[in-house]
XYZ file of C-alpha atoms in Angstrom:
154
model
C -0.018 0.003 0.012
C 2.656 2.510 -1.049
C -0.099 4.866 -2.284
C -1.335 5.799 1.207
C 0.080 9.127 2.337
C 0.366 9.528 6.054
C 1.780 12.487 7.920
C 3.241 10.703 10.936
C 3.378 7.341 12.726
C 2.054 7.044 16.199
C 2.732 4.139 18.569
C -0.863 3.619 19.477
C -2.999 1.429 17.352
C -5.951 2.860 15.471
C -9.085 2.130 17.509
C -8.429 -1.537 18.557
C -5.393 -2.071 20.779
C -3.220 -4.960 19.706
C -1.344 -6.012 22.825
C 0.883 -8.888 21.811
C 3.060 -8.680 18.741
C 3.602 -11.785 16.696
C 1.340 -13.976 18.757
C -0.591 -16.574 16.863
C -3.731 -17.985 18.510
C -5.581 -21.178 17.693
C -7.720 -19.429 14.932
C -4.526 -18.702 12.978
C -4.568 -14.958 13.669
C -1.193 -13.372 14.033
C -1.064 -9.795 15.567
C 1.830 -7.559 14.621
C 1.705 -4.276 16.449
C 5.034 -3.086 15.130
C 3.672 -2.941 11.576
C 0.006 -2.404 12.606
C -1.389 -5.378 10.881
C -3.176 -8.585 11.380
C -2.803 -11.771 9.277
C -5.520 -14.293 9.716
C -6.163 -17.739 8.269
C -9.556 -19.205 9.286
C -9.687 -23.013 9.653
C -12.791 -23.248 7.456
C -11.068 -21.409 4.716
C -7.370 -22.408 4.538
C -7.104 -21.220 0.935
C -7.428 -17.575 1.973
C -5.034 -15.510 4.044
C -6.698 -12.327 5.267
C -4.470 -9.229 5.674
C -5.809 -6.393 7.714
C -3.849 -3.166 7.851
C -4.384 -0.163 10.131
C -3.492 3.377 8.980
C -3.658 6.701 10.836
C -3.246 10.301 9.559
C -4.052 9.336 5.908
C -3.905 12.504 3.832
C -5.134 11.289 0.419
C -8.526 9.587 1.067
C -10.188 11.628 -1.716
C -7.582 10.433 -4.187
C -8.001 6.757 -3.033
C -11.769 7.069 -3.328
C -11.509 8.392 -6.864
C -9.215 5.487 -7.860
C -11.653 3.038 -6.360
C -14.518 4.688 -8.327
C -12.519 4.408 -11.505
C -11.811 0.655 -10.918
C -8.057 0.999 -10.742
C -6.551 -2.456 -10.363
C -3.924 -1.193 -7.940
C -6.693 -0.548 -5.423
C -8.002 -4.089 -5.135
C -8.558 -3.709 -1.376
C -11.409 -3.064 0.937
C -11.067 0.363 2.505
C -13.080 0.559 5.690
C -14.032 3.539 7.906
C -13.099 2.491 11.426
C -15.167 5.155 13.153
C -18.354 3.045 12.841
C -16.882 -0.239 14.037
C -17.380 -1.288 17.525
C -14.902 -4.175 17.928
C -12.703 -6.732 16.146
C -15.624 -9.179 16.239
C -17.664 -7.080 13.948
C -14.826 -7.031 11.422
C -14.105 -10.758 11.662
C -17.822 -11.569 11.460
C -17.990 -9.561 8.166
C -14.964 -11.376 6.786
C -16.391 -14.766 7.852
C -19.789 -14.147 6.390
C -18.184 -12.905 3.166
C -16.059 -16.060 2.810
C -19.019 -18.272 3.477
C -21.121 -16.425 0.836
C -18.160 -16.627 -1.618
C -17.748 -20.355 -1.074
C -21.532 -20.873 -1.608
C -21.475 -18.500 -4.683
C -23.922 -16.206 -2.880
C -22.126 -12.920 -2.638
C -24.487 -9.923 -3.168
C -21.932 -7.472 -4.370
C -19.557 -7.471 -7.361
C -16.336 -8.222 -5.447
C -15.012 -9.715 -2.231
C -13.800 -6.213 -1.221
C -17.242 -4.630 -1.484
C -18.787 -7.677 0.211
C -16.591 -7.148 3.252
C -18.044 -3.631 3.607
C -21.638 -4.877 2.852
C -21.410 -7.517 5.558
C -20.472 -4.950 8.199
C -23.882 -3.291 8.077
C -26.974 -4.669 9.757
C -28.980 -3.140 6.881
C -29.039 -5.118 3.622
C -28.709 -2.028 1.416
C -25.293 -2.053 -0.253
C -25.321 1.770 -0.968
C -25.991 2.415 2.764
C -23.303 0.017 3.760
C -20.732 1.629 1.556
C -21.706 5.105 2.726
C -21.522 4.166 6.374
C -18.472 1.755 6.413
C -16.581 2.581 3.176
C -13.936 5.252 2.555
C -14.916 8.891 2.737
C -13.155 12.006 1.664
C -12.848 13.388 5.195
C -11.345 10.235 6.765
C -7.848 10.260 8.338
C -7.952 6.748 9.733
C -8.401 3.599 7.626
C -8.598 -0.135 7.935
C -7.634 -1.947 4.756
C -8.468 -5.549 4.137
C -7.179 -7.901 1.446
C -8.158 -11.528 0.917
C -5.199 -13.328 -0.517
C -6.065 -16.551 -2.300
C -3.138 -18.773 -1.269
C -3.923 -21.459 -3.881
C -4.011 -18.856 -6.684
C -0.968 -16.959 -5.366
C -3.002 -13.672 -5.693
Protein backbone atom coordinates (compact mmCIF):
# COMPACT_ATOMS: atom_id res chain seq x y z
CA UNK A 1 0.00 0.00 0.00
CA UNK A 2 2.64 2.49 -1.03
CA UNK A 3 -0.05 4.88 -2.29
CA UNK A 4 -1.32 5.80 1.18
CA UNK A 5 0.13 9.08 2.36
CA UNK A 6 0.37 9.50 6.11
CA UNK A 7 1.79 12.49 7.94
CA UNK A 8 3.24 10.70 10.94
CA UNK A 9 3.34 7.37 12.72
CA UNK A 10 2.03 7.06 16.24
CA UNK A 11 2.77 4.17 18.57
CA UNK A 12 -0.86 3.65 19.50
CA UNK A 13 -3.03 1.46 17.36
CA UNK A 14 -5.97 2.85 15.45
CA UNK A 15 -9.03 2.11 17.52
CA UNK A 16 -8.43 -1.49 18.55
CA UNK A 17 -5.43 -2.08 20.80
CA UNK A 18 -3.22 -4.95 19.69
CA UNK A 19 -1.41 -6.02 22.82
CA UNK A 20 0.89 -8.89 21.84
CA UNK A 21 3.06 -8.65 18.71
CA UNK A 22 3.66 -11.81 16.71
CA UNK A 23 1.35 -13.94 18.79
CA UNK A 24 -0.60 -16.57 16.89
CA UNK A 25 -3.75 -17.93 18.46
CA UNK A 26 -5.59 -21.16 17.66
CA UNK A 27 -7.67 -19.45 14.96
CA UNK A 28 -4.55 -18.70 12.93
CA UNK A 29 -4.56 -14.98 13.70
CA UNK A 30 -1.20 -13.28 14.03
CA UNK A 31 -1.09 -9.81 15.58
CA UNK A 32 1.83 -7.58 14.65
CA UNK A 33 1.67 -4.24 16.46
CA UNK A 34 5.02 -3.07 15.10
CA UNK A 35 3.66 -2.96 11.56
CA UNK A 36 0.04 -2.39 12.62
CA UNK A 37 -1.38 -5.38 10.83
CA UNK A 38 -3.21 -8.62 11.39
CA UNK A 39 -2.76 -11.73 9.28
CA UNK A 40 -5.53 -14.30 9.70
CA UNK A 41 -6.19 -17.74 8.29
CA UNK A 42 -9.56 -19.18 9.23
CA UNK A 43 -9.64 -22.97 9.66
CA UNK A 44 -12.76 -23.27 7.48
CA UNK A 45 -11.07 -21.35 4.65
CA UNK A 46 -7.41 -22.44 4.53
CA UNK A 47 -7.10 -21.24 0.93
CA UNK A 48 -7.47 -17.59 2.06
CA UNK A 49 -5.05 -15.49 4.04
CA UNK A 50 -6.71 -12.31 5.31
CA UNK A 51 -4.48 -9.26 5.65
CA UNK A 52 -5.82 -6.39 7.77
CA UNK A 53 -3.81 -3.17 7.86
CA UNK A 54 -4.35 -0.14 10.11
CA UNK A 55 -3.49 3.38 8.98
CA UNK A 56 -3.64 6.71 10.81
CA UNK A 57 -3.28 10.27 9.57
CA UNK A 58 -4.04 9.36 5.96
CA UNK A 59 -3.91 12.49 3.83
CA UNK A 60 -5.12 11.28 0.43
CA UNK A 61 -8.50 9.62 1.04
CA UNK A 62 -10.21 11.64 -1.72
CA UNK A 63 -7.59 10.42 -4.21
CA UNK A 64 -7.99 6.80 -3.05
CA UNK A 65 -11.77 7.04 -3.31
CA UNK A 66 -11.48 8.42 -6.85
CA UNK A 67 -9.18 5.53 -7.87
CA UNK A 68 -11.66 3.04 -6.39
CA UNK A 69 -14.53 4.59 -8.34
CA UNK A 70 -12.49 4.39 -11.54
CA UNK A 71 -11.81 0.65 -10.91
CA UNK A 72 -8.04 1.05 -10.73
CA UNK A 73 -6.52 -2.46 -10.39
CA UNK A 74 -3.87 -1.21 -7.94
CA UNK A 75 -6.67 -0.56 -5.42
CA UNK A 76 -7.98 -4.11 -5.16
CA UNK A 77 -8.52 -3.75 -1.41
CA UNK A 78 -11.40 -3.08 0.93
CA UNK A 79 -11.05 0.38 2.52
CA UNK A 80 -13.07 0.61 5.73
CA UNK A 81 -14.04 3.54 7.90
CA UNK A 82 -13.05 2.48 11.46
CA UNK A 83 -15.18 5.15 13.15
CA UNK A 84 -18.34 3.06 12.85
CA UNK A 85 -16.82 -0.23 14.01
CA UNK A 86 -17.38 -1.32 17.58
CA UNK A 87 -14.91 -4.20 17.93
CA UNK A 88 -12.71 -6.70 16.14
CA UNK A 89 -15.55 -9.19 16.29
CA UNK A 90 -17.64 -7.06 13.93
CA UNK A 91 -14.79 -6.98 11.44
CA UNK A 92 -14.09 -10.72 11.68
CA UNK A 93 -17.80 -11.51 11.47
CA UNK A 94 -17.95 -9.57 8.21
CA UNK A 95 -14.93 -11.43 6.85
CA UNK A 96 -16.35 -14.80 7.89
CA UNK A 97 -19.80 -14.12 6.38
CA UNK A 98 -18.18 -12.90 3.17
CA UNK A 99 -16.06 -16.03 2.79
CA UNK A 100 -19.07 -18.27 3.48
CA UNK A 101 -21.09 -16.44 0.83
CA UNK A 102 -18.15 -16.61 -1.60
CA UNK A 103 -17.76 -20.35 -1.05
CA UNK A 104 -21.50 -20.88 -1.63
CA UNK A 105 -21.49 -18.48 -4.64
CA UNK A 106 -23.97 -16.21 -2.87
CA UNK A 107 -22.12 -12.89 -2.65
CA UNK A 108 -24.47 -9.97 -3.16
CA UNK A 109 -21.95 -7.42 -4.40
CA UNK A 110 -19.55 -7.47 -7.33
CA UNK A 111 -16.32 -8.23 -5.46
CA UNK A 112 -15.05 -9.69 -2.21
CA UNK A 113 -13.81 -6.23 -1.25
CA UNK A 114 -17.24 -4.62 -1.48
CA UNK A 115 -18.81 -7.68 0.17
CA UNK A 116 -16.58 -7.15 3.26
CA UNK A 117 -18.07 -3.66 3.60
CA UNK A 118 -21.61 -4.85 2.83
CA UNK A 119 -21.47 -7.51 5.55
CA UNK A 120 -20.45 -4.95 8.19
CA UNK A 121 -23.86 -3.31 8.07
CA UNK A 122 -27.00 -4.65 9.75
CA UNK A 123 -28.96 -3.16 6.85
CA UNK A 124 -29.03 -5.11 3.64
CA UNK A 125 -28.68 -2.08 1.41
CA UNK A 126 -25.28 -2.05 -0.28
CA UNK A 127 -25.34 1.72 -0.95
CA UNK A 128 -26.04 2.43 2.72
CA UNK A 129 -23.30 -0.01 3.79
CA UNK A 130 -20.69 1.61 1.57
CA UNK A 131 -21.75 5.07 2.69
CA UNK A 132 -21.51 4.13 6.38
CA UNK A 133 -18.50 1.78 6.41
CA UNK A 134 -16.60 2.60 3.22
CA UNK A 135 -13.95 5.21 2.52
CA UNK A 136 -14.95 8.89 2.69
CA UNK A 137 -13.11 12.03 1.66
CA UNK A 138 -12.82 13.40 5.20
CA UNK A 139 -11.33 10.25 6.78
CA UNK A 140 -7.87 10.26 8.28
CA UNK A 141 -7.93 6.71 9.72
CA UNK A 142 -8.44 3.60 7.59
CA UNK A 143 -8.63 -0.13 7.91
CA UNK A 144 -7.59 -1.94 4.74
CA UNK A 145 -8.50 -5.59 4.11
CA UNK A 146 -7.17 -7.89 1.44
CA UNK A 147 -8.15 -11.53 1.00
CA UNK A 148 -5.19 -13.34 -0.52
CA UNK A 149 -6.05 -16.58 -2.29
CA UNK A 150 -3.11 -18.77 -1.29
CA UNK A 151 -3.95 -21.41 -3.89
CA UNK A 152 -4.01 -18.87 -6.75
CA UNK A 153 -0.98 -16.94 -5.40
CA UNK A 154 -2.99 -13.72 -5.72
